[in-house]
Coordinates of C-alpha atoms in Angstrom, one line a residue:
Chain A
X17 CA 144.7 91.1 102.2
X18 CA 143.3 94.6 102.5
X19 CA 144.9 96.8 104.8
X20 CA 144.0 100.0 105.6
X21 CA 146.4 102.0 107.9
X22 CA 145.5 105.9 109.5
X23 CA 143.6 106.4 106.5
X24 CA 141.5 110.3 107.5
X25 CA 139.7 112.0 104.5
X26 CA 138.2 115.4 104.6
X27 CA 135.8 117.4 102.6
X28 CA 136.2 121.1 103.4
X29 CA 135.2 121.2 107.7
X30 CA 133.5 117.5 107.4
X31 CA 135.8 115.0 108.6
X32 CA 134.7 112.2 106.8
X33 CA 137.0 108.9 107.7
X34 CA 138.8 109.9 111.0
X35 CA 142.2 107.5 111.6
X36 CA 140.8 104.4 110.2
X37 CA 143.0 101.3 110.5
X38 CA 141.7 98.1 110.0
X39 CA 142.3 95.0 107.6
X40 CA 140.2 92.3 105.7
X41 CA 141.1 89.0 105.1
X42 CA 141.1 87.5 101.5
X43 CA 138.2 85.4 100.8
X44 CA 135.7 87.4 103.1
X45 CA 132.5 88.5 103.3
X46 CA 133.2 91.2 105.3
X47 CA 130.6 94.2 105.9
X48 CA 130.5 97.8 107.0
X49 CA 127.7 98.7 109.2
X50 CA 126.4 102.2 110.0
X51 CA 124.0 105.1 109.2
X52 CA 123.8 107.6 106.4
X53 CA 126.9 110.1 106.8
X54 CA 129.0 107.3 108.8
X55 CA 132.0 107.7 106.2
X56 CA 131.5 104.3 104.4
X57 CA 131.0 105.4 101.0
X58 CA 134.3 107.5 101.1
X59 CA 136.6 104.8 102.5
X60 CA 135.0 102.7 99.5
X61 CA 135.9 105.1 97.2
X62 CA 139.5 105.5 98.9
X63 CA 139.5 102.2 98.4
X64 CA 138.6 101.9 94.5
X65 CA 141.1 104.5 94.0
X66 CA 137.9 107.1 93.1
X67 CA 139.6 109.7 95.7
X68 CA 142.9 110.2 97.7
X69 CA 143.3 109.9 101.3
X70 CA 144.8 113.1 103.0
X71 CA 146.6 110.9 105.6
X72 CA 147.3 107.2 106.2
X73 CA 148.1 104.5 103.7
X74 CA 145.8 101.6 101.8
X75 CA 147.0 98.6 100.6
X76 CA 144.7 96.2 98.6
X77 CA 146.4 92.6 97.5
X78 CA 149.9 94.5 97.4
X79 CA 149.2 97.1 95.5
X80 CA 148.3 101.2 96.2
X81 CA 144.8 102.6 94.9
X82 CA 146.6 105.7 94.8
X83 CA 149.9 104.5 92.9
X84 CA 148.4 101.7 91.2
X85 CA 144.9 102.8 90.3
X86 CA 145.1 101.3 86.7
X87 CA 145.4 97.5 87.9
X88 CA 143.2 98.5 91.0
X89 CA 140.5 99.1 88.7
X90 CA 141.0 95.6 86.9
X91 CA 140.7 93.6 90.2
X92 CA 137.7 95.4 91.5
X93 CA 134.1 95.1 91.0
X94 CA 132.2 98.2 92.1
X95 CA 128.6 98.4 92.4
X96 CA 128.2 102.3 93.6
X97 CA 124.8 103.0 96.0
X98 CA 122.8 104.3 92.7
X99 CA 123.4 101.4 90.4
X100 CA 125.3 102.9 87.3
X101 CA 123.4 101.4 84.5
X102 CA 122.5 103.0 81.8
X103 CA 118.7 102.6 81.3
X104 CA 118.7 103.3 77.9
X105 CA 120.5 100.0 76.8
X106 CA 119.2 96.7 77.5
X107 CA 119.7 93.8 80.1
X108 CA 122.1 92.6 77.5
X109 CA 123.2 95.8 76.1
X110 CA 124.6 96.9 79.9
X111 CA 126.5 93.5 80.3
X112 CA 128.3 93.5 76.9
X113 CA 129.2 96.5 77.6
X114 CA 131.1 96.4 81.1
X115 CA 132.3 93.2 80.0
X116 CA 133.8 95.3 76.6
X117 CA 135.1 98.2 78.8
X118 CA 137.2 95.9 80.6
X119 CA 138.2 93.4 77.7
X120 CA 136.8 90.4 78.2
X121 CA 133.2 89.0 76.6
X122 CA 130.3 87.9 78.6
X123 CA 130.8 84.0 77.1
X124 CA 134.0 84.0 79.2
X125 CA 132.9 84.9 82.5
X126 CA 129.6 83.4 82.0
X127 CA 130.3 80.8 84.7
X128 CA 130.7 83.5 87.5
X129 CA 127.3 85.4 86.8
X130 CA 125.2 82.2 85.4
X131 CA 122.8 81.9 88.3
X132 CA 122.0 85.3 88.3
X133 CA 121.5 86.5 85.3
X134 CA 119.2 83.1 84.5
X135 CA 116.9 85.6 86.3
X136 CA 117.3 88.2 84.7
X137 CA 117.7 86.6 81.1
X138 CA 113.7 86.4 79.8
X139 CA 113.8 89.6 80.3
X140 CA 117.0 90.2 78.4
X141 CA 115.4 92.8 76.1
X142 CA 114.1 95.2 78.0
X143 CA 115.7 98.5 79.2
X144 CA 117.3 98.7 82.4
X145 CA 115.6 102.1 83.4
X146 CA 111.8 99.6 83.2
X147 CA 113.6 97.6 85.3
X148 CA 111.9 96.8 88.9
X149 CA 114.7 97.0 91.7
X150 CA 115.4 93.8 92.5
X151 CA 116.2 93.4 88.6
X152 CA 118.2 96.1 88.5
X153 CA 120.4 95.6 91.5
X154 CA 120.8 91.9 90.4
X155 CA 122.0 93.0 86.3
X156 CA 124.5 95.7 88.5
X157 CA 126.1 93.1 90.0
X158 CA 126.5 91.0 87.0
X159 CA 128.1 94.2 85.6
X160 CA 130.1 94.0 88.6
X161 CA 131.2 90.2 88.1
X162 CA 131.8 90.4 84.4
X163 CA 135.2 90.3 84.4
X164 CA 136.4 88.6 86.8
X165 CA 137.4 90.7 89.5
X166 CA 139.4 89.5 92.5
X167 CA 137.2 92.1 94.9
X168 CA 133.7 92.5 95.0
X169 CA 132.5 96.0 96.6
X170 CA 129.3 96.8 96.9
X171 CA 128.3 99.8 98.4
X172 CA 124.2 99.9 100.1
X173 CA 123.2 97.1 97.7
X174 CA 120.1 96.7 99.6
X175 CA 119.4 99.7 100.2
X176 CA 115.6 100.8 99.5
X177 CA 114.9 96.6 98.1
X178 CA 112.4 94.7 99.5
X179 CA 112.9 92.2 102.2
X180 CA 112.7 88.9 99.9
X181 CA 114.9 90.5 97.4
X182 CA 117.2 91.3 100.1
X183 CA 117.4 87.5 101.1
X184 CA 118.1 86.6 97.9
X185 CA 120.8 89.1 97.6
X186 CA 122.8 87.7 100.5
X187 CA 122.0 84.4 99.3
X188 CA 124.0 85.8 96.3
X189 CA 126.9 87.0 98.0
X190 CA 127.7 84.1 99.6
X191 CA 127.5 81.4 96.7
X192 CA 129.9 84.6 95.6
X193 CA 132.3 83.9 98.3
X194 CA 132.3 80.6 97.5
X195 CA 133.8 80.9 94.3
X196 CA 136.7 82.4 95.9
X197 CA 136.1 86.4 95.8
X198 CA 136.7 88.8 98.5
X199 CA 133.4 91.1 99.3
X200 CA 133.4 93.7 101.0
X201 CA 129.8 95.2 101.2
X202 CA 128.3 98.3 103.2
X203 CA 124.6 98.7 104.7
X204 CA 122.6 100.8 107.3
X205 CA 121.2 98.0 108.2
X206 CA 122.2 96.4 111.2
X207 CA 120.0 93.2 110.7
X208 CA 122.1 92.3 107.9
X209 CA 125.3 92.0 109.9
X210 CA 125.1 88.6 110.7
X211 CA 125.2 87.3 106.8
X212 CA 129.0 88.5 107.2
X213 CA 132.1 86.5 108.4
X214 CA 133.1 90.3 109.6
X215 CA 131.7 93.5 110.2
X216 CA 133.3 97.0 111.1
X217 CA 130.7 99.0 112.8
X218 CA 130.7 102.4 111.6
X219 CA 129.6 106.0 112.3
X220 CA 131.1 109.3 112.2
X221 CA 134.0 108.8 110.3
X222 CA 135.2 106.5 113.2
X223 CA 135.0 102.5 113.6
X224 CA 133.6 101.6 117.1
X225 CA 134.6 98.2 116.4
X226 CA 135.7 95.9 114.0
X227 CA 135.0 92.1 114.4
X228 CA 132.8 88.3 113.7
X229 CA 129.3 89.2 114.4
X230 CA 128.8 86.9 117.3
X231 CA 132.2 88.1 119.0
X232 CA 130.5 91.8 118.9
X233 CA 127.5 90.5 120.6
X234 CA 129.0 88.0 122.8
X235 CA 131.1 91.5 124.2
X236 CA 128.2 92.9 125.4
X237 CA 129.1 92.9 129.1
X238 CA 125.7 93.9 130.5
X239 CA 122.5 92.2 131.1
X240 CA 119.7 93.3 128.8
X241 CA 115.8 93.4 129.6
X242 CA 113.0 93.1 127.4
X243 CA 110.2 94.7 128.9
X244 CA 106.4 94.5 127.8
X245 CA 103.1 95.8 128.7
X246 CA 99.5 97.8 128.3
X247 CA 101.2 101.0 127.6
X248 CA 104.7 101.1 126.4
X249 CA 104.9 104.8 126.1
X250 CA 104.1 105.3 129.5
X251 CA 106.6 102.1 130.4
X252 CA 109.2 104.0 128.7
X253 CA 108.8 107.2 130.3
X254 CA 108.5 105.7 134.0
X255 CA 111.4 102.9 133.2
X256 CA 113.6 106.1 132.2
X257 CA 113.1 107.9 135.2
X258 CA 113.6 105.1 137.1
X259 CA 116.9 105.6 139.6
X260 CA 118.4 102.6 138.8
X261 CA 118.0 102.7 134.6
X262 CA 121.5 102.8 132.4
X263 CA 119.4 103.0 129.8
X264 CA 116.1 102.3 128.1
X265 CA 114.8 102.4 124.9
X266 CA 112.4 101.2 122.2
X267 CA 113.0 97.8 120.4
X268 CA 110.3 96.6 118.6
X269 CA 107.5 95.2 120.1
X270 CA 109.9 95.4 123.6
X271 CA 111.5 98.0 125.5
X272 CA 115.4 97.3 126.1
X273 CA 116.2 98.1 129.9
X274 CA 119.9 97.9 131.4
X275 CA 120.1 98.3 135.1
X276 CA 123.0 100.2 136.7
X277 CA 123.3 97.7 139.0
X278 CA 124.6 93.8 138.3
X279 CA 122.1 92.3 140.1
X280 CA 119.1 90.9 138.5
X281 CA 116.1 93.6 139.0
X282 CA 113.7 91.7 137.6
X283 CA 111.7 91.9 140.7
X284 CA 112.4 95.7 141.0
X285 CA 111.5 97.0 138.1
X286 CA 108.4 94.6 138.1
X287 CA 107.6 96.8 141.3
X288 CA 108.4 100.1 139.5
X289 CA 105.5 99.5 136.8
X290 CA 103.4 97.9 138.9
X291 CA 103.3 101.2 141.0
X292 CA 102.9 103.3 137.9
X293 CA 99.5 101.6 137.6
X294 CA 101.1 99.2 134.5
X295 CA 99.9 95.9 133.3
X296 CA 100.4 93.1 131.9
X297 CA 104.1 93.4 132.6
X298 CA 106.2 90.7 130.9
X299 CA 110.1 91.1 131.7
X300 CA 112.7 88.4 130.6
X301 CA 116.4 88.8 129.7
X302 CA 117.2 88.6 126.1
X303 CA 120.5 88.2 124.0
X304 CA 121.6 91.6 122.5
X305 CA 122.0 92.1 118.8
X306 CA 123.7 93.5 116.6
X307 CA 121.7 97.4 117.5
X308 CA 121.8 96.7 121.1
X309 CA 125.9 96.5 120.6
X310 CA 126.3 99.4 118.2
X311 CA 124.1 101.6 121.1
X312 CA 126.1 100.9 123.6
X313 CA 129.1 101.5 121.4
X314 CA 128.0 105.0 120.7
X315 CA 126.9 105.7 124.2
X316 CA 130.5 104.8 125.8
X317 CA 132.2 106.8 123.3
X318 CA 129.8 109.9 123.6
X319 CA 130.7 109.5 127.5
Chain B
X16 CA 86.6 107.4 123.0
X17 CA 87.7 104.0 123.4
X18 CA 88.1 102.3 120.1
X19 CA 87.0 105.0 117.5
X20 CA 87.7 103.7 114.2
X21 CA 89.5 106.3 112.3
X22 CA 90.2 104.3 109.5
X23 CA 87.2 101.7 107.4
X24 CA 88.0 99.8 104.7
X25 CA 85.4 97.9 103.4
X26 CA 86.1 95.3 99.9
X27 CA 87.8 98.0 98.3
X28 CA 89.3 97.1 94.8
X29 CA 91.2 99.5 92.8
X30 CA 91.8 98.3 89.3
X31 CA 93.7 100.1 86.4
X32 CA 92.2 99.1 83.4
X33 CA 92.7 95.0 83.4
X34 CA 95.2 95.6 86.3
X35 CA 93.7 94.4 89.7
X36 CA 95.9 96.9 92.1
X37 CA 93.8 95.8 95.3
X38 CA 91.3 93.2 95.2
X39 CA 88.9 93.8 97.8
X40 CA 90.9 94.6 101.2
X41 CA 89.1 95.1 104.4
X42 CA 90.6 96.4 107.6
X43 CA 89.9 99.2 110.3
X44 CA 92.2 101.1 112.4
X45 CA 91.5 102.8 115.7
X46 CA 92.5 106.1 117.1
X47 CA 95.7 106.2 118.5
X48 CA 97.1 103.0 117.0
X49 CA 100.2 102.5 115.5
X50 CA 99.2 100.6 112.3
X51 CA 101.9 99.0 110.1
X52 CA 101.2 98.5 106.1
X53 CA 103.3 96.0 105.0
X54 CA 104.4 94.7 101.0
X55 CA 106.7 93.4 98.7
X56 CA 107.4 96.2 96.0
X57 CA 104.2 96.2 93.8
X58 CA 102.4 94.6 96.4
X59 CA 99.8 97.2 96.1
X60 CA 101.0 99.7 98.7
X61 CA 101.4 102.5 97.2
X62 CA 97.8 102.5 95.7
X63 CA 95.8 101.4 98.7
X64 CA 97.8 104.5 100.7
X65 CA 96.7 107.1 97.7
X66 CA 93.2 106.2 98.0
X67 CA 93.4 106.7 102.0
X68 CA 95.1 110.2 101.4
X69 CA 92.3 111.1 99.0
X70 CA 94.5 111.9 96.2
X71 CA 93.1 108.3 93.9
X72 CA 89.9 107.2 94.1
X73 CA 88.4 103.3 94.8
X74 CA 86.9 101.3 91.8
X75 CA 84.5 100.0 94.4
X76 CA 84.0 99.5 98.0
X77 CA 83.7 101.4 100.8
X78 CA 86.7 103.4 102.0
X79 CA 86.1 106.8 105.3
X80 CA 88.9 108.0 106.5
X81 CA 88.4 110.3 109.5
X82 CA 85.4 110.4 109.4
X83 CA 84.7 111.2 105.7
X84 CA 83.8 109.2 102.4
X85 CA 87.4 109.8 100.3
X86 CA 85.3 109.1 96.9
X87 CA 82.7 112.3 98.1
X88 CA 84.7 114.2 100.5
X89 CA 88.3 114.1 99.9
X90 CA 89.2 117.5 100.3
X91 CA 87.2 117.0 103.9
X92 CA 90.0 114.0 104.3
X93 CA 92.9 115.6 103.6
X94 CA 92.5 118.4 106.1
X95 CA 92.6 115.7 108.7
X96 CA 96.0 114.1 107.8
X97 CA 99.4 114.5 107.6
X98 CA 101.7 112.7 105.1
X99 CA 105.8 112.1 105.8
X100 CA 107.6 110.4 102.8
X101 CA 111.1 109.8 103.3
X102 CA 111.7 110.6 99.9
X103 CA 110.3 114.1 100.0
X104 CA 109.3 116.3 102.7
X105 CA 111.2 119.3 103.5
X106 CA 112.6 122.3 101.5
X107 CA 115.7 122.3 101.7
X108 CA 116.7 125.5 100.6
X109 CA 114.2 127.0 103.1
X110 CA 115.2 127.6 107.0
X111 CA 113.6 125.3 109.4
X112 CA 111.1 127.6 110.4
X113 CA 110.1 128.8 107.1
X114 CA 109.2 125.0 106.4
X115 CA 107.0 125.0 109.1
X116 CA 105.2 128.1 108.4
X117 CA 104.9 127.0 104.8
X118 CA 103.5 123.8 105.7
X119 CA 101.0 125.5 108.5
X120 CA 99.8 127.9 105.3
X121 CA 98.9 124.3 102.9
X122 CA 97.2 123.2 106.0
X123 CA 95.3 126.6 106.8
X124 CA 96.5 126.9 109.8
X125 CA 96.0 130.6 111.3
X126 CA 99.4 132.3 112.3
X127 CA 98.3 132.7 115.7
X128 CA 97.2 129.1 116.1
X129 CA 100.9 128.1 114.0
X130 CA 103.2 130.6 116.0
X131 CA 102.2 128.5 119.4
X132 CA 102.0 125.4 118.4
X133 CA 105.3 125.5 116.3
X134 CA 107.3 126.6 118.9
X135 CA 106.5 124.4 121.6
X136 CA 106.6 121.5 118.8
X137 CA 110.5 122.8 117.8
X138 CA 111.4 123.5 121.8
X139 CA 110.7 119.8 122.4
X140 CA 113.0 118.6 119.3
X141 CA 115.5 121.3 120.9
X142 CA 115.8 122.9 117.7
X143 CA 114.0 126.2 118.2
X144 CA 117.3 128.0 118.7
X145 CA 118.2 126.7 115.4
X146 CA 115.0 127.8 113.7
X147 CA 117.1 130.0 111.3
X148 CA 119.4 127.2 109.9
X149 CA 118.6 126.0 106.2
X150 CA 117.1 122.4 106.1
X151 CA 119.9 121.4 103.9
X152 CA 122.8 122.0 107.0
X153 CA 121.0 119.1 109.3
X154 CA 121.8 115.8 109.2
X155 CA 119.2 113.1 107.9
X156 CA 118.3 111.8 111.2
X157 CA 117.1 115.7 112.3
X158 CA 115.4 116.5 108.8
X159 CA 113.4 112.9 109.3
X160 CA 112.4 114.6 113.2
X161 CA 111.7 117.8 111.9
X162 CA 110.0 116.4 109.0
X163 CA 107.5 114.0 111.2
X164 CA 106.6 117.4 113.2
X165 CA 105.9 119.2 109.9
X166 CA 103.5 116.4 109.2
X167 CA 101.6 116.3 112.9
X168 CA 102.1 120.6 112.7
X169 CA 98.2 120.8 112.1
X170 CA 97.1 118.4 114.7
X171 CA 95.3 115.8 112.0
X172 CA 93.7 112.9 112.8
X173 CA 96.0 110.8 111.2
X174 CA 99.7 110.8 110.0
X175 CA 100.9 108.5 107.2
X176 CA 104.3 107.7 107.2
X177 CA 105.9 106.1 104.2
X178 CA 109.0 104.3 105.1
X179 CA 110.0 106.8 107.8
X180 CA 113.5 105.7 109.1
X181 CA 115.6 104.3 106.2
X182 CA 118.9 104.8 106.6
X183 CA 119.6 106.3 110.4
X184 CA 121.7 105.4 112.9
X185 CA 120.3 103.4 116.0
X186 CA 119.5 105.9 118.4
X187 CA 117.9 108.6 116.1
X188 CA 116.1 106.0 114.7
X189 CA 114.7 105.1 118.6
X190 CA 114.1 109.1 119.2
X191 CA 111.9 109.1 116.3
X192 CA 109.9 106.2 117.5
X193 CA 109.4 107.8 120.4
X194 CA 108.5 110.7 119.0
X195 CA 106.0 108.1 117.2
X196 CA 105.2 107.1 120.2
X197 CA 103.9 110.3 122.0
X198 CA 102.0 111.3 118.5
X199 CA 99.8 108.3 119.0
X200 CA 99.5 108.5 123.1
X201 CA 98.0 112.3 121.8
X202 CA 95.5 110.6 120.0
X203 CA 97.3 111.2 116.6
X204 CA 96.5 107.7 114.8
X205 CA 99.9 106.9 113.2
X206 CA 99.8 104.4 109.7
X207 CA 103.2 103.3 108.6
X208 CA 104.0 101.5 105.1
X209 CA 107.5 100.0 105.2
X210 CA 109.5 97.4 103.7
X211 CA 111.5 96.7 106.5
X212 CA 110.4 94.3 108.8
X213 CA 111.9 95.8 111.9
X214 CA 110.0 98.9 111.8
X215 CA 107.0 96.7 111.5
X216 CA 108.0 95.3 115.1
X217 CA 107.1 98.3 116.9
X218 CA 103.7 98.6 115.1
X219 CA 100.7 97.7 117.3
X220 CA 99.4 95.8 114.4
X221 CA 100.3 95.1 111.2
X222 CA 98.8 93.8 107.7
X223 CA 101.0 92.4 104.9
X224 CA 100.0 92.6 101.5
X225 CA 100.7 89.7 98.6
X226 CA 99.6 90.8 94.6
X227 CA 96.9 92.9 96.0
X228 CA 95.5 91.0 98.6
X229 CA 95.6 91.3 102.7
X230 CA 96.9 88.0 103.6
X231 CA 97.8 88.6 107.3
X232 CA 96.8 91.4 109.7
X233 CA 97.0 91.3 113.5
X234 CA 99.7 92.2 116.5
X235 CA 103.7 91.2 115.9
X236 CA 103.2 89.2 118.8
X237 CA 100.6 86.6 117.5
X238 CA 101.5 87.0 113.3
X239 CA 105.2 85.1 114.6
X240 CA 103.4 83.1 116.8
X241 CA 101.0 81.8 113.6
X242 CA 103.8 81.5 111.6
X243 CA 106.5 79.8 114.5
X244 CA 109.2 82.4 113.9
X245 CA 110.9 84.7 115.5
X246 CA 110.9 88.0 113.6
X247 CA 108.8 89.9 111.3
X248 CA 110.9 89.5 108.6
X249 CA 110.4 85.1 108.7
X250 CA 107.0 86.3 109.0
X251 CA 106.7 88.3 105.7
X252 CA 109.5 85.8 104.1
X253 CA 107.0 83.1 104.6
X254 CA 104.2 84.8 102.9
X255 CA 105.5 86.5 100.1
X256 CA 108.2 84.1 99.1

């Protein structure tokens, strides 16, 4: 298990992780969600024993980054945001050397990374820095694998990688999980929540929430609105000025309305546009996902 | 004018010696629209939206942009346009108003015309009483704001924004749409390339390019309706997969 307990880290004024308790369950895929600047990055590196936590405590499989960094740093796999290859070697170059660095040989491990690095492996020749991205985020985490670690952490792995490379990634991860490793893995994304068993939603140091993907969306209390039509600038603007609106905002091809009121207003605000000369209204309710949650978990707090 | 097209693309094909970058796409975008350009990495993008800019110019084909031929007028092009990469936009050792009056100088703008405009452009974002602040002191959210309104500073014809919103939280992310938004209910034609299929949802239309090729281009609404799925994302996984 991974426990973190009033862990706070700060960078001159920034208050990067703010009181941060929260624990992971061995055998997870378990995922921190949030924007640039949310903290995740620093509570990895809290994690990996990279940097020391002004206050609070981490524990990871019974033993302290802080105390313990030398056997931390056996059990974990890292994958930092800007893969740390060096693109001077080759495909095969990099490998043999992480798995070197940590003692092993690439023959012994071969199982773990097989189905990856098949991929990878006409190519085996080539420098990593005429890699394209997908390549070189799937040799990082062979890197990652090579020896064996008991903890996977990936930090943004799909950040800036196209959306079938992304798929394939996840696809990844979980034939990962299967073999028995814990991942924990951040990403702005929000879309990519639902590909973990957990997810800690993250922003400004602080974590709104920390829980299974469907049991943050099944906690939205309210009833949510998609809302269509001819002009959905001018929707927007009318829908927000609206007496009743909570809140509205832009979701795609939709506008997400919640009424103050718990009473369906379908009928109302169908009124509303009509009387702002709008057409070709469309309103139904819809689920919320994992953004509709993480809104409304900012919103209550900023309150 | 109802349905001015702002953008024609007629069988363009840019090759690169035997390399076929984009083989003979044809498309139009109107005024106002909010068009989303769509690809895999390598796709041919990144090409297609140099030759729009007028910075590359096509093998063959017909390509106006505003208005103008980009093979024989591109400098006439790229007065009309505005360009916002997420990779590099701002200075950020430069104060937010010394951005703006940088960028207003590349576009010719006259200092009269600049002063106005820039202010009431920087009241709305509600940063004008932070004009002084160095670019590197905002968070990425308010450099990506400030950033689109450097690009839309000179009033062109059409922005290009090259994967605007990477990265932000939720709600900045919705500000900037709307910001978006209100660009393209001016009359400021807005073209998007992104990799990430959500920001494609809020596109009025959309292409998607495979190897070089267009192979889909209409609304959200009816590309998941061709394809029976339920997000853009199924939508591109289907065709480039």
């Amino acid at each position: 298990m991974i426990q973190f307990t009033n862990i706070s880290k700060s960078f001159d004024e920034v208050k990067a992780v703010r009181n941060v308790s929260l624990s992971i369950d061995e055998g997870q895929l378990f995922g921190f969600i949030g924007p640039d600047g949310a903290g995740k990055t620093t509570l990895f590196r809290m994690l990996n024993s990279l940097l020391i936590a002004d206050e609070g405590s981490i524990e990871l499989f019974g033993l302290d980054p802080h105390k313990d960094y030398k056997k931390v740093r056996q059990i974990i796999g890292y994958m930092p945001g800007k893969f740390s290859l060096y693109y001077d070697l080759s495909i095969e170059e990099n490998l043999n050397f992480f798995a070197t660095v940590f003692g092993t040989t690439i023959e012994e491990n071969y199982h773990l990374i097989e189905d990856i690095y098949k991929q990878i492996e006409p190519f085996k020749k080539r420098h990593a820095g005429k890699l394209s991205g997908g390549m070189k985020q799937k040799l990082a985490l062979c890197c990652a694998l090579i020896h064996k670690p008991k903890l996977l952490l990936l930090d943004e792995p799909t950040t800036g990688v196209d959306a079938v490379s992304r798929r394939e990634f996840w696809d990844m991860l979980k034939s990962l999980k299967s073999k028995g490793i814990t991942i924990v893995v951040s990403t702005p994304y929000m879309d990519e929540a639902g590909m973990c068993d957990s997810v800690a939603l993250m922003q400004n140091g602080q974590i709104h929430a920390v829980e299974s993907p469907k049991a943050i969306v099944d906690n939205f209390q309210k009833e949510l609105l998609a809302v269509k039509c001819n002009d959905m600038y001018k929707a927007l603007l009318t829908l927000r000025n609206y007496e009743n609106c909570y809140n509205v905002y832009p979701f795609g091809e939709y506008l997400h309305y919640i009424d103050k009121r718990d009473s369906k207003p379908i009928e109302d605000i169908n009124d509303c546009l009509l009387k702002h000369d709008l057409q070709e209204i469309e309103i139904n309710p819809v689920k919320p996902d994992i953004e509709d949650c993480f809104i409304e978990l900012t919103r209550k707090l900023s309150v | 004018m109802e349905n001015e097209q702002v953008i024609i693309v007629r069988d363009l094909v840019k090759k690169f010696g035997d390399f076929t970058a984009n083989a003979g796409l044809n498309f139009h975008v109107d005024k106002g629209e909010i068009f989303g350009f769509l690809g895999a990495n390598g796709a041919g993008k990144t090409t297609a939206m140099r030759i729009l800019c007028g910075l590359s110019s096509p093998t063959s084909g017909l390509v106006e942009v505003a208005g103008y031929n980009v093979k024989t007028h591109a400098e006439e092009v790229k007065k009309r346009i505005g360009y916002m990469s997420q990779k590099f936009s701002l200075f950020e050792d430069l104060t937010i108003w010394e951005n703006m009056r940088f960028f207003s100088t590349v576009y010719g703008m006259n200092k009269t015309a600049f002063k106005e405009r820039g202010e009431m452009l920087l009241r709305k974002l509600e940063l004008f009483e932070k004009r002084n602040r160095l670019v590197s002191t905002l968070s990425l959210g308010w450099k990506q704001k400030l950033a689109f309104t450097v690009a839309i500073l000179h009033e062109p014809s059409i922005v290009f924004l090259d994967e605007p919103t990477g990265g932000v939280d939720p709600i900045t992310r919705r500000q900037f749409w709307e910001m978006i938004y209100e660009a393209a209910d001016n009359g400021i034609t807005v073209f998007v390339t992104t990799h990430y299929m959500d920001e494609a949802e809020y596109c009025n239309r959309v292409t998607i390019m495979v190897d070089g090729r267009i192979d889909a281009l209409d609304t959200p609404a009816k590309l998941k309706e061709k394809y029976q799925v339920n997000s853009m994302n199924d939508v591109f996984l289907a065709l480039a997969r």
